[in-house]
CSV table of C-alpha atoms in Angstrom, one decimal:
chain,number,residue,atom,x,y,z
A,5,UNK,CA,0.0,0.0,0.0
A,6,UNK,CA,1.3,3.4,-1.0
A,7,UNK,CA,2.6,5.7,1.8
A,8,UNK,CA,1.7,9.0,0.3
A,9,UNK,CA,3.6,11.1,2.8
A,10,UNK,CA,6.7,9.8,1.0
A,11,UNK,CA,5.6,11.2,-2.5
A,12,UNK,CA,3.5,14.3,-1.8
A,13,UNK,CA,6.1,17.0,-1.6
A,14,UNK,CA,5.9,20.7,-0.9
A,15,UNK,CA,4.7,21.8,-4.3
A,16,UNK,CA,3.6,18.5,-6.2
A,17,UNK,CA,3.6,14.6,-6.1
A,18,UNK,CA,6.8,12.9,-7.0
A,19,UNK,CA,8.0,9.4,-6.5
A,20,UNK,CA,9.1,6.2,-8.1
A,21,UNK,CA,6.6,3.9,-10.0
A,22,UNK,CA,5.5,1.3,-9.1
A,23,UNK,CA,7.3,0.8,-5.7
A,24,UNK,CA,6.3,4.2,-4.2
A,25,UNK,CA,3.0,4.7,-6.1
A,26,UNK,CA,1.0,3.2,-8.9
A,27,UNK,CA,-2.4,3.6,-10.7
A,28,UNK,CA,-4.4,2.8,-7.7
A,29,UNK,CA,-2.8,5.6,-5.8
A,30,UNK,CA,-3.2,7.9,-8.8
A,31,UNK,CA,-7.0,7.2,-8.8
A,32,UNK,CA,-7.2,8.0,-5.1
A,33,UNK,CA,-5.4,11.3,-5.6
A,34,UNK,CA,-7.8,12.0,-8.5
A,35,UNK,CA,-10.8,11.4,-6.2
A,36,UNK,CA,-9.3,13.4,-3.3
A,37,UNK,CA,-8.3,16.3,-5.7
A,38,UNK,CA,-11.9,16.5,-6.8
A,39,UNK,CA,-13.3,16.3,-3.3
A,40,UNK,CA,-11.1,19.3,-2.4
A,41,UNK,CA,-12.3,21.2,-5.4
A,42,UNK,CA,-16.0,20.4,-4.6
A,43,UNK,CA,-15.6,21.2,-1.0
A,44,UNK,CA,-14.3,24.7,-1.7
A,45,UNK,CA,-16.9,25.4,-4.6
A,46,UNK,CA,-14.2,25.5,-7.2
A,47,UNK,CA,-15.9,26.8,-10.5
A,48,UNK,CA,-16.5,24.7,-13.5
A,49,UNK,CA,-17.5,21.1,-13.6
A,50,UNK,CA,-14.4,19.6,-15.3
A,51,UNK,CA,-10.7,19.0,-14.8
A,52,UNK,CA,-8.0,19.3,-17.5
A,53,UNK,CA,-5.6,16.4,-17.5
A,54,UNK,CA,-2.3,16.1,-19.4
A,55,UNK,CA,0.7,14.0,-19.4
A,56,UNK,CA,4.4,13.9,-20.4
A,57,UNK,CA,6.4,11.3,-22.5
A,58,UNK,CA,7.2,8.9,-19.6
A,59,UNK,CA,6.1,5.3,-20.1
A,60,UNK,CA,4.0,5.4,-17.0
A,61,UNK,CA,2.1,8.6,-17.6
A,62,UNK,CA,-0.7,7.6,-19.8
A,63,UNK,CA,-1.9,4.9,-17.3
A,64,UNK,CA,-1.5,7.2,-14.2
A,65,UNK,CA,-3.3,9.9,-16.0
A,66,UNK,CA,-6.2,7.7,-16.9
A,67,UNK,CA,-6.5,6.4,-13.4
A,68,UNK,CA,-6.5,9.9,-11.9
A,69,UNK,CA,-9.1,10.9,-14.5
A,70,UNK,CA,-11.3,7.9,-13.3
A,71,UNK,CA,-11.2,9.2,-9.7
A,72,UNK,CA,-12.1,12.6,-10.8
A,73,UNK,CA,-15.1,11.3,-12.8
A,74,UNK,CA,-16.3,9.1,-9.9
A,75,UNK,CA,-16.4,12.2,-7.7
A,76,UNK,CA,-18.7,14.0,-10.1
A,77,UNK,CA,-16.5,16.1,-12.5
A,78,UNK,CA,-16.0,15.5,-16.2
A,79,UNK,CA,-12.4,15.3,-17.6
A,80,UNK,CA,-10.9,17.2,-20.5
A,81,UNK,CA,-7.9,15.1,-21.9
A,82,UNK,CA,-5.3,17.0,-23.6
A,83,UNK,CA,-3.0,14.2,-24.0
A,84,UNK,CA,0.8,14.7,-24.4
A,85,UNK,CA,1.7,18.2,-23.1
A,86,UNK,CA,4.3,20.3,-21.5
A,87,UNK,CA,3.5,21.6,-18.1
A,88,UNK,CA,3.1,25.1,-19.4
A,89,UNK,CA,0.6,23.8,-22.0
A,90,UNK,CA,-1.4,22.3,-19.0
A,91,UNK,CA,-1.2,25.7,-17.4
A,92,UNK,CA,-2.5,27.4,-20.7
A,93,UNK,CA,-5.5,25.0,-20.7
A,94,UNK,CA,-6.2,25.7,-17.0
A,95,UNK,CA,-6.0,29.4,-17.7
A,96,UNK,CA,-7.7,29.8,-21.0
A,97,UNK,CA,-10.5,27.3,-20.0
A,98,UNK,CA,-10.7,28.5,-16.4
A,99,UNK,CA,-10.7,25.0,-15.0
A,100,UNK,CA,-8.5,23.2,-12.6
A,101,UNK,CA,-5.9,20.8,-14.0
A,102,UNK,CA,-3.3,18.1,-13.4
A,103,UNK,CA,-0.3,17.5,-15.4
A,104,UNK,CA,1.5,14.1,-15.0
A,105,UNK,CA,5.3,14.6,-15.0
A,106,UNK,CA,8.4,14.1,-13.0
A,107,UNK,CA,10.1,17.0,-14.6
A,108,UNK,CA,13.8,16.4,-14.9
A,109,UNK,CA,13.8,13.4,-12.5
A,110,UNK,CA,15.1,10.0,-13.9
A,111,UNK,CA,12.8,7.5,-15.8
A,112,UNK,CA,11.6,5.5,-12.9
A,113,UNK,CA,9.9,8.5,-11.4
A,114,UNK,CA,6.6,10.2,-12.2
A,115,UNK,CA,4.4,12.8,-10.4
A,116,UNK,CA,1.6,15.3,-10.5
A,117,UNK,CA,1.5,19.1,-10.6
A,118,UNK,CA,-2.0,20.3,-9.6
A,119,UNK,CA,-3.7,23.6,-10.0
A,120,UNK,CA,-7.0,25.4,-9.4
A,121,UNK,CA,-8.8,27.1,-12.2
A,122,UNK,CA,-6.9,29.9,-13.8
A,123,UNK,CA,-3.6,27.9,-13.1
A,124,UNK,CA,-3.5,28.9,-9.5
A,125,UNK,CA,-0.9,26.8,-7.8
A,126,UNK,CA,-1.6,24.0,-5.2
A,127,UNK,CA,1.0,23.4,-2.6
A,128,UNK,CA,1.2,22.0,0.9
A,129,UNK,CA,-0.3,25.1,2.4
A,130,UNK,CA,-3.0,25.6,-0.3
A,131,UNK,CA,-4.7,22.2,-0.4
A,132,UNK,CA,-1.9,19.5,-1.2
A,133,UNK,CA,-1.7,18.4,2.4
A,134,UNK,CA,-5.5,17.9,2.5
A,135,UNK,CA,-5.4,16.1,-0.8
A,136,UNK,CA,-2.8,13.7,0.6
A,137,UNK,CA,-4.9,13.0,3.7
A,138,UNK,CA,-8.1,12.4,1.8
A,139,UNK,CA,-6.3,10.1,-0.8
A,140,UNK,CA,-4.6,8.2,2.1
A,141,UNK,CA,-7.7,7.6,3.7
A,142,UNK,CA,-9.3,6.2,0.5
A,143,UNK,CA,-6.4,3.9,0.1
A,144,UNK,CA,-6.3,2.8,3.7
A,145,UNK,CA,-10.0,1.9,3.3
A,146,UNK,CA,-9.4,-0.1,0.4
A,147,UNK,CA,-11.8,1.9,-1.7
A,148,UNK,CA,-9.9,4.4,-4.0
A,149,UNK,CA,-13.2,5.0,-5.9
A,150,UNK,CA,-15.9,5.4,-3.3
A,151,UNK,CA,-18.5,6.8,-5.6
A,152,UNK,CA,-18.6,3.7,-7.8
A,153,UNK,CA,-18.0,3.6,-11.6
A,154,UNK,CA,-17.3,6.9,-13.4
A,155,UNK,CA,-20.6,8.5,-14.4
A,156,UNK,CA,-19.1,11.8,-15.9
A,157,UNK,CA,-17.8,12.0,-19.5
A,158,UNK,CA,-14.3,12.4,-20.7
A,159,UNK,CA,-13.5,14.7,-23.7
A,160,UNK,CA,-10.3,14.8,-25.8
A,161,UNK,CA,-8.9,18.2,-27.0
A,162,UNK,CA,-5.9,19.1,-29.0
A,163,UNK,CA,-4.8,22.5,-27.5
A,164,UNK,CA,-1.2,22.7,-28.8
A,165,UNK,CA,-2.1,25.0,-31.8
A,166,UNK,CA,-4.2,27.4,-29.5
A,167,UNK,CA,-1.3,27.5,-27.0
A,168,UNK,CA,1.3,28.3,-29.9
A,169,UNK,CA,-1.0,31.0,-31.2
A,170,UNK,CA,-1.4,32.7,-27.7
A,171,UNK,CA,2.3,32.7,-27.2
A,172,UNK,CA,3.0,34.2,-30.5
A,173,UNK,CA,0.6,37.0,-29.7
A,174,UNK,CA,2.4,37.7,-26.6
A,175,UNK,CA,5.9,38.0,-28.3
A,176,UNK,CA,6.0,38.8,-32.0
A,177,UNK,CA,9.0,37.2,-33.6
A,178,UNK,CA,8.0,37.7,-37.2
A,179,UNK,CA,10.1,40.9,-37.6
A,180,UNK,CA,13.4,40.0,-36.1
A,181,UNK,CA,16.5,39.2,-38.0
A,182,UNK,CA,17.2,35.7,-39.0
A,183,UNK,CA,18.6,33.5,-36.2
A,184,UNK,CA,19.9,30.0,-36.2
A,185,UNK,CA,18.8,28.4,-32.8
A,186,UNK,CA,19.9,25.0,-31.6
A,187,UNK,CA,17.3,23.4,-29.3
A,188,UNK,CA,18.1,20.5,-27.0
A,189,UNK,CA,14.8,19.0,-25.8
A,190,UNK,CA,16.4,16.3,-23.8
A,191,UNK,CA,14.0,13.7,-25.4
A,192,UNK,CA,11.3,15.6,-23.3
A,193,UNK,CA,8.1,17.7,-24.1
A,194,UNK,CA,10.1,20.5,-25.7
A,195,UNK,CA,10.4,18.1,-28.8
A,196,UNK,CA,6.7,18.2,-28.8
A,197,UNK,CA,6.0,22.0,-28.4
A,198,UNK,CA,8.9,23.6,-30.2
A,199,UNK,CA,8.1,22.6,-33.6
A,200,UNK,CA,4.6,24.3,-33.4
A,201,UNK,CA,5.7,27.3,-31.4
A,202,UNK,CA,9.0,28.2,-33.1
A,203,UNK,CA,8.9,26.1,-36.2
A,204,UNK,CA,6.2,26.1,-39.1
A,205,UNK,CA,4.3,22.9,-38.1
A,206,UNK,CA,0.9,24.7,-37.7
A,207,UNK,CA,1.5,28.5,-37.9
A,208,UNK,CA,3.2,30.9,-40.2
A,209,UNK,CA,7.0,30.5,-40.6
A,210,UNK,CA,9.3,32.6,-38.4
A,211,UNK,CA,12.8,33.9,-39.2
A,212,UNK,CA,14.3,31.0,-37.1
A,213,UNK,CA,16.3,28.2,-38.4
A,214,UNK,CA,15.8,25.5,-35.7
A,215,UNK,CA,18.6,22.8,-35.2
A,216,UNK,CA,16.9,20.0,-33.2
A,217,UNK,CA,18.7,18.0,-30.6
A,218,UNK,CA,17.0,14.9,-29.0
A,219,UNK,CA,13.4,15.9,-30.2
A,220,UNK,CA,12.3,12.2,-30.1
A,221,UNK,CA,10.0,11.7,-27.1
A,222,UNK,CA,11.5,9.1,-24.8
A,223,UNK,CA,11.0,9.0,-21.2
A,224,UNK,CA,14.1,6.8,-20.6
A,225,UNK,CA,16.2,9.9,-21.6
A,226,UNK,CA,18.8,7.9,-23.7
A,227,UNK,CA,21.1,10.9,-24.4
A,228,UNK,CA,21.3,12.7,-21.1
A,229,UNK,CA,19.1,13.6,-18.2
A,230,UNK,CA,16.5,16.2,-19.0
A,231,UNK,CA,17.9,18.6,-16.2
A,232,UNK,CA,19.7,21.6,-17.8
A,233,UNK,CA,20.6,22.8,-14.2
A,234,UNK,CA,23.4,20.3,-14.2
A,235,UNK,CA,26.3,21.6,-16.5
A,236,UNK,CA,26.9,18.0,-17.7
A,237,UNK,CA,23.6,18.0,-19.5
A,238,UNK,CA,24.4,21.2,-21.5
A,239,UNK,CA,27.6,19.8,-23.0
A,240,UNK,CA,25.8,18.5,-26.1
A,241,UNK,CA,24.0,21.7,-26.7
A,242,UNK,CA,27.2,23.8,-26.3
A,243,UNK,CA,29.1,21.7,-28.8
A,244,UNK,CA,26.3,21.8,-31.3
A,245,UNK,CA,26.0,25.7,-31.1
A,246,UNK,CA,29.7,26.1,-32.0
A,247,UNK,CA,29.6,23.4,-34.6
A,248,UNK,CA,26.6,25.0,-36.4
A,249,UNK,CA,27.6,28.6,-36.1
A,250,UNK,CA,24.4,29.3,-34.2
A,251,UNK,CA,23.3,32.5,-32.7
A,252,UNK,CA,21.9,31.0,-29.6
A,253,UNK,CA,21.2,27.6,-27.8
A,254,UNK,CA,18.0,26.6,-25.8
A,255,UNK,CA,17.8,23.7,-23.5
A,256,UNK,CA,14.5,22.6,-22.0
A,257,UNK,CA,13.9,20.2,-19.0
A,258,UNK,CA,11.7,17.1,-19.3
A,259,UNK,CA,8.2,18.9,-19.0
A,260,UNK,CA,9.5,21.9,-20.9
A,261,UNK,CA,8.5,24.6,-18.2
A,262,UNK,CA,12.1,25.6,-17.7
A,263,UNK,CA,14.4,27.0,-20.3
A,264,UNK,CA,18.2,27.5,-20.2
A,265,UNK,CA,20.3,29.7,-22.7
A,266,UNK,CA,23.6,29.4,-24.1
A,267,UNK,CA,25.4,32.1,-26.2
A,268,UNK,CA,26.9,31.8,-29.6
A,269,UNK,CA,30.2,30.8,-27.9
A,270,UNK,CA,28.5,27.8,-26.3
A,271,UNK,CA,28.8,29.6,-22.9
A,272,UNK,CA,25.8,29.5,-20.5
A,273,UNK,CA,23.9,32.7,-19.9
A,274,UNK,CA,22.8,32.8,-16.2
A,275,UNK,CA,19.0,32.6,-15.4
A,276,UNK,CA,19.6,35.8,-13.4
A,277,UNK,CA,20.7,37.6,-16.6
A,278,UNK,CA,17.6,36.1,-18.4
A,279,UNK,CA,15.4,37.2,-15.6
A,280,UNK,CA,16.8,40.8,-15.8
A,281,UNK,CA,16.5,40.9,-19.6
A,282,UNK,CA,12.9,39.7,-19.6
A,283,UNK,CA,12.1,42.1,-16.9
A,284,UNK,CA,13.3,45.1,-18.9
A,285,UNK,CA,11.2,44.0,-21.7
A,286,UNK,CA,8.0,43.6,-19.7
A,287,UNK,CA,8.8,46.9,-17.9
A,288,UNK,CA,9.0,48.7,-21.4
A,289,UNK,CA,5.5,47.6,-22.0
A,290,UNK,CA,4.2,48.1,-18.6
A,291,UNK,CA,6.1,50.9,-16.9
A,292,UNK,CA,6.3,51.0,-13.2
A,293,UNK,CA,5.2,47.5,-12.6
A,294,UNK,CA,6.3,45.2,-9.9
A,295,UNK,CA,8.7,42.3,-10.8
A,296,UNK,CA,9.3,39.4,-8.4
A,297,UNK,CA,12.9,37.8,-8.1
A,298,UNK,CA,13.8,34.8,-6.2
A,299,UNK,CA,15.8,35.2,-3.1
A,300,UNK,CA,18.9,33.8,-4.6
A,301,UNK,CA,19.0,35.6,-8.1
A,302,UNK,CA,21.8,38.0,-8.8
A,303,UNK,CA,21.9,41.4,-7.1
A,304,UNK,CA,22.1,42.6,-10.8
A,305,UNK,CA,18.3,41.7,-11.2
A,306,UNK,CA,17.0,44.2,-8.5
A,307,UNK,CA,19.3,47.0,-9.9
A,308,UNK,CA,18.1,46.5,-13.4
A,309,UNK,CA,14.6,46.3,-12.4
A,310,UNK,CA,15.0,49.7,-10.6
A,311,UNK,CA,17.0,51.2,-13.5
A,312,UNK,CA,14.0,50.4,-15.8
A,313,UNK,CA,11.5,52.0,-13.5
A,314,UNK,CA,10.2,48.9,-12.0
A,315,UNK,CA,9.5,47.7,-8.4
A,316,UNK,CA,11.6,44.7,-7.4
A,317,UNK,CA,10.0,42.4,-4.8
A,318,UNK,CA,12.0,39.4,-3.5
A,319,UNK,CA,10.3,36.0,-2.7
A,320,UNK,CA,11.3,32.6,-1.3
A,321,UNK,CA,12.5,30.0,-3.5
A,322,UNK,CA,9.8,27.8,-5.0
A,323,UNK,CA,7.0,28.4,-7.5
A,324,UNK,CA,4.1,28.3,-5.1
A,325,UNK,CA,5.8,31.3,-3.2
A,326,UNK,CA,6.7,33.2,-6.5
A,327,UNK,CA,3.1,32.8,-7.8
A,328,UNK,CA,1.5,33.8,-4.6
A,329,UNK,CA,3.7,37.0,-4.4
A,330,UNK,CA,2.9,37.7,-7.9
A,331,UNK,CA,-0.8,37.5,-7.5
A,332,UNK,CA,-0.5,39.6,-4.3
A,333,UNK,CA,1.4,42.3,-6.0
A,334,UNK,CA,0.0,42.0,-9.6
A,335,UNK,CA,3.5,41.5,-10.8
A,336,UNK,CA,4.1,41.7,-14.5
A,337,UNK,CA,6.8,39.1,-14.4
A,338,UNK,CA,8.8,36.8,-12.0
A,339,UNK,CA,12.1,34.9,-12.4
A,340,UNK,CA,14.1,32.4,-10.3
A,341,UNK,CA,17.7,31.1,-10.3
A,342,UNK,CA,16.4,27.7,-11.4
A,343,UNK,CA,15.2,29.1,-14.8
A,344,UNK,CA,11.5,29.2,-13.9
A,345,UNK,CA,10.0,32.3,-15.3
A,346,UNK,CA,6.4,33.5,-14.5
A,347,UNK,CA,4.2,35.9,-16.4
A,348,UNK,CA,1.1,38.0,-15.6
A,349,UNK,CA,0.0,37.5,-19.1
A,350,UNK,CA,0.2,33.7,-18.5
A,351,UNK,CA,-2.0,33.6,-15.5
A,352,UNK,CA,1.0,34.1,-13.3
A,353,UNK,CA,2.3,30.7,-14.1
A,354,UNK,CA,5.8,29.6,-15.3
A,355,UNK,CA,6.6,29.0,-19.1
A,356,UNK,CA,9.9,28.3,-20.2
A,357,UNK,CA,8.8,28.8,-23.8
A,358,UNK,CA,7.6,32.3,-23.3
A,359,UNK,CA,11.0,33.2,-21.8
A,360,UNK,CA,12.8,31.7,-24.6
A,361,UNK,CA,10.7,33.8,-27.1
A,362,UNK,CA,11.4,37.0,-25.1
A,363,UNK,CA,15.3,36.1,-25.4
A,364,UNK,CA,15.0,35.4,-29.1
A,365,UNK,CA,13.1,38.7,-29.6
A,366,UNK,CA,15.7,40.7,-27.7
A,367,UNK,CA,18.5,39.1,-29.6
A,368,UNK,CA,16.8,39.6,-32.9
A,369,UNK,CA,15.8,43.1,-32.6
A,370,UNK,CA,19.4,44.2,-32.5
A,371,UNK,CA,22.7,43.2,-34.2
A,372,UNK,CA,25.0,42.3,-31.2
A,373,UNK,CA,26.0,38.7,-30.6
A,374,UNK,CA,24.3,37.3,-27.5
A,375,UNK,CA,27.6,37.1,-25.5
A,376,UNK,CA,27.9,41.0,-25.9
A,377,UNK,CA,24.2,41.7,-25.5
A,378,UNK,CA,23.8,39.5,-22.4
A,379,UNK,CA,26.9,40.8,-20.9
A,380,UNK,CA,24.9,44.0,-19.9
A,381,UNK,CA,22.8,41.9,-17.4
A,382,UNK,CA,25.8,40.0,-16.0
A,383,UNK,CA,27.4,42.2,-13.2
A,384,UNK,CA,28.6,39.9,-10.6
A,385,UNK,CA,30.4,36.4,-10.3
A,386,UNK,CA,28.2,33.7,-8.9
A,387,UNK,CA,29.2,30.2,-7.6
A,388,UNK,CA,26.1,28.4,-8.7
A,389,UNK,CA,24.3,26.0,-6.3
A,390,UNK,CA,26.5,23.8,-4.3
A,391,UNK,CA,25.2,21.0,-2.2
A,392,UNK,CA,26.7,19.5,1.0
A,393,UNK,CA,25.3,16.4,2.8
A,394,UNK,CA,24.9,17.6,6.5
A,395,UNK,CA,23.1,15.6,9.2
A,396,UNK,CA,22.8,18.4,11.7
A,397,UNK,CA,21.9,21.3,9.4
A,398,UNK,CA,20.6,23.7,12.1
A,399,UNK,CA,24.0,23.3,14.0
A,400,UNK,CA,26.0,23.9,10.7
A,401,UNK,CA,23.9,27.0,9.7
A,402,UNK,CA,24.3,28.3,13.4
A,403,UNK,CA,28.1,27.8,13.2
A,404,UNK,CA,28.2,29.7,9.8
A,405,UNK,CA,26.1,32.5,11.2
A,406,UNK,CA,28.3,33.0,14.2
A,407,UNK,CA,31.4,33.2,11.9
A,408,UNK,CA,30.3,36.4,10.4
A,409,UNK,CA,29.0,38.7,13.1
A,410,UNK,CA,29.2,41.9,11.3
A,411,UNK,CA,27.2,40.7,8.1
A,412,UNK,CA,23.6,41.7,7.7
A,413,UNK,CA,21.4,38.5,8.0
A,414,UNK,CA,18.2,37.7,6.5
A,415,UNK,CA,16.3,34.5,7.3
A,416,UNK,CA,13.4,34.7,4.8
A,417,UNK,CA,14.5,31.4,3.4
A,418,UNK,CA,17.5,29.8,5.1
A,419,UNK,CA,20.3,32.1,6.0
A,420,UNK,CA,21.3,35.1,3.8
A,421,UNK,CA,24.3,37.0,4.8
A,422,UNK,CA,25.3,40.3,3.0
A,423,UNK,CA,28.6,42.2,3.2
A,424,UNK,CA,29.5,45.9,2.7
A,425,UNK,CA,31.5,45.1,-0.4
A,426,UNK,CA,28.3,43.7,-2.3
A,427,UNK,CA,29.1,40.0,-1.7
A,428,UNK,CA,26.5,37.7,-0.2
A,429,UNK,CA,25.5,34.1,0.2
A,430,UNK,CA,22.6,32.0,1.0
A,431,UNK,CA,22.6,28.8,2.8
A,432,UNK,CA,19.4,26.8,3.1
A,433,UNK,CA,18.2,23.3,3.7
A,434,UNK,CA,16.6,21.0,1.2
A,435,UNK,CA,13.1,20.2,1.7
A,436,UNK,CA,13.6,16.5,0.9
A,437,UNK,CA,17.2,15.5,1.6
A,438,UNK,CA,19.8,16.0,4.3
A,439,UNK,CA,21.5,18.7,2.1
A,440,UNK,CA,22.5,22.2,2.7
A,441,UNK,CA,22.5,24.3,-0.4
A,442,UNK,CA,25.0,27.1,-0.9
A,443,UNK,CA,24.8,30.1,-3.3
A,444,UNK,CA,27.4,32.8,-3.2
A,445,UNK,CA,27.9,36.0,-5.3
A,446,UNK,CA,30.5,38.6,-5.2
A,447,UNK,CA,31.9,41.5,-7.2
A,448,UNK,CA,35.0,39.8,-8.3
A,449,UNK,CA,35.9,36.0,-8.9
A,450,UNK,CA,38.6,36.1,-6.1
A,451,UNK,CA,36.1,37.3,-3.6
A,452,UNK,CA,33.5,34.8,-4.7
A,453,UNK,CA,35.9,32.0,-4.4
A,454,UNK,CA,37.3,33.0,-1.0
A,455,UNK,CA,33.8,33.3,0.5
A,456,UNK,CA,32.7,30.2,-1.1
A,457,UNK,CA,35.6,28.1,0.2
A,458,UNK,CA,35.4,29.6,3.7
A,459,UNK,CA,31.6,28.8,4.1
A,460,UNK,CA,31.9,25.4,2.6
A,461,UNK,CA,34.9,24.6,5.1
A,462,UNK,CA,32.6,25.6,7.9
A,463,UNK,CA,29.5,23.6,6.7
A,464,UNK,CA,31.5,20.3,5.9
A,465,UNK,CA,33.8,20.5,8.9
């Protein structure tokens, strides 16, 4: 019997199949999700369900849909989808939704990202804990489908062309200079969405020459993990950009809700730089607006937001926190160090594709190479995220804090210490593993390396 406390995480459901969860658990989660919707008078009488290319996804999605239908709501099945395509469906149809994906995790994993109507997020504090409790009770009782056989219908819809058309209206790429673009889909859902959004599979052609890498949908990830946050998974893209003489390279994760960028030299462009770039473009359209940035994005992000007349607001790491803060402030845009990008015009949800289109537009509207153009948004030297296995995390953090008594401390999310010379670091615990995650930034490489090594020495001592 599934122990759902092992797979229901802070923001979604995630675990190995079939040992941690299976179709019976998926059906119970579908029923519990619908019970929650019904108990809170969620508008509409249907739930949108989509899934990624993993071998277990269709069966899990079908079982979840059976649980939804048993509890009195119909199902709109959109089939294969990226996570942001599911968010588009939820937003445009104003219906709750469920996306079956384990994002960048290995092949044996699967999961569910659930949202209310209008793509509003569901996390531990906004319904996910209650869903877990309800579903566990159904499993423990031996009755995952308490209302009997499904009585509500299921309808199949293809929303990919509508999604692509909507994004193209938000960012017009038709007038940019011709660009050669290498796209690494990592055998994930970018291989499904990119040909329609950026290619000419369904809409009018754009001045883009797409060089595809690993567009074949394959949930076993035969070429590399679909996790561009790991530099090892960018190597093929970096090599291809140089070999093809491309202007830019794009890498999507497994469910294509995140996008990473490399320049014409094959060098990564930091997500903080992309956050600042897109923020400047959105502020040009919506002067004076609020822009949300994650706690551990570069200091340059807030500086550039202010320089373009915007109001920067910092938020905790994690999509549920970013989305909640965006809704509270009516922010026009939000970005994180993990390459999640959120847009008011996209129901405050994250979409890697729209961020990629903004980057292509910015590059194509001027003549400079990306390495020069993006350099305006890279002002500091960052360490990247460094993980350390630590059993007593609280003691390690306390020791680090005591070592820098003159630094300005912030405990919004873990420990952030800021120094007079502009250097800072954040040390925070993982939600799911005995890890401490360190991010360091400084005005110079020598300062960053010195601070990084000193903190790591104290953490790992």
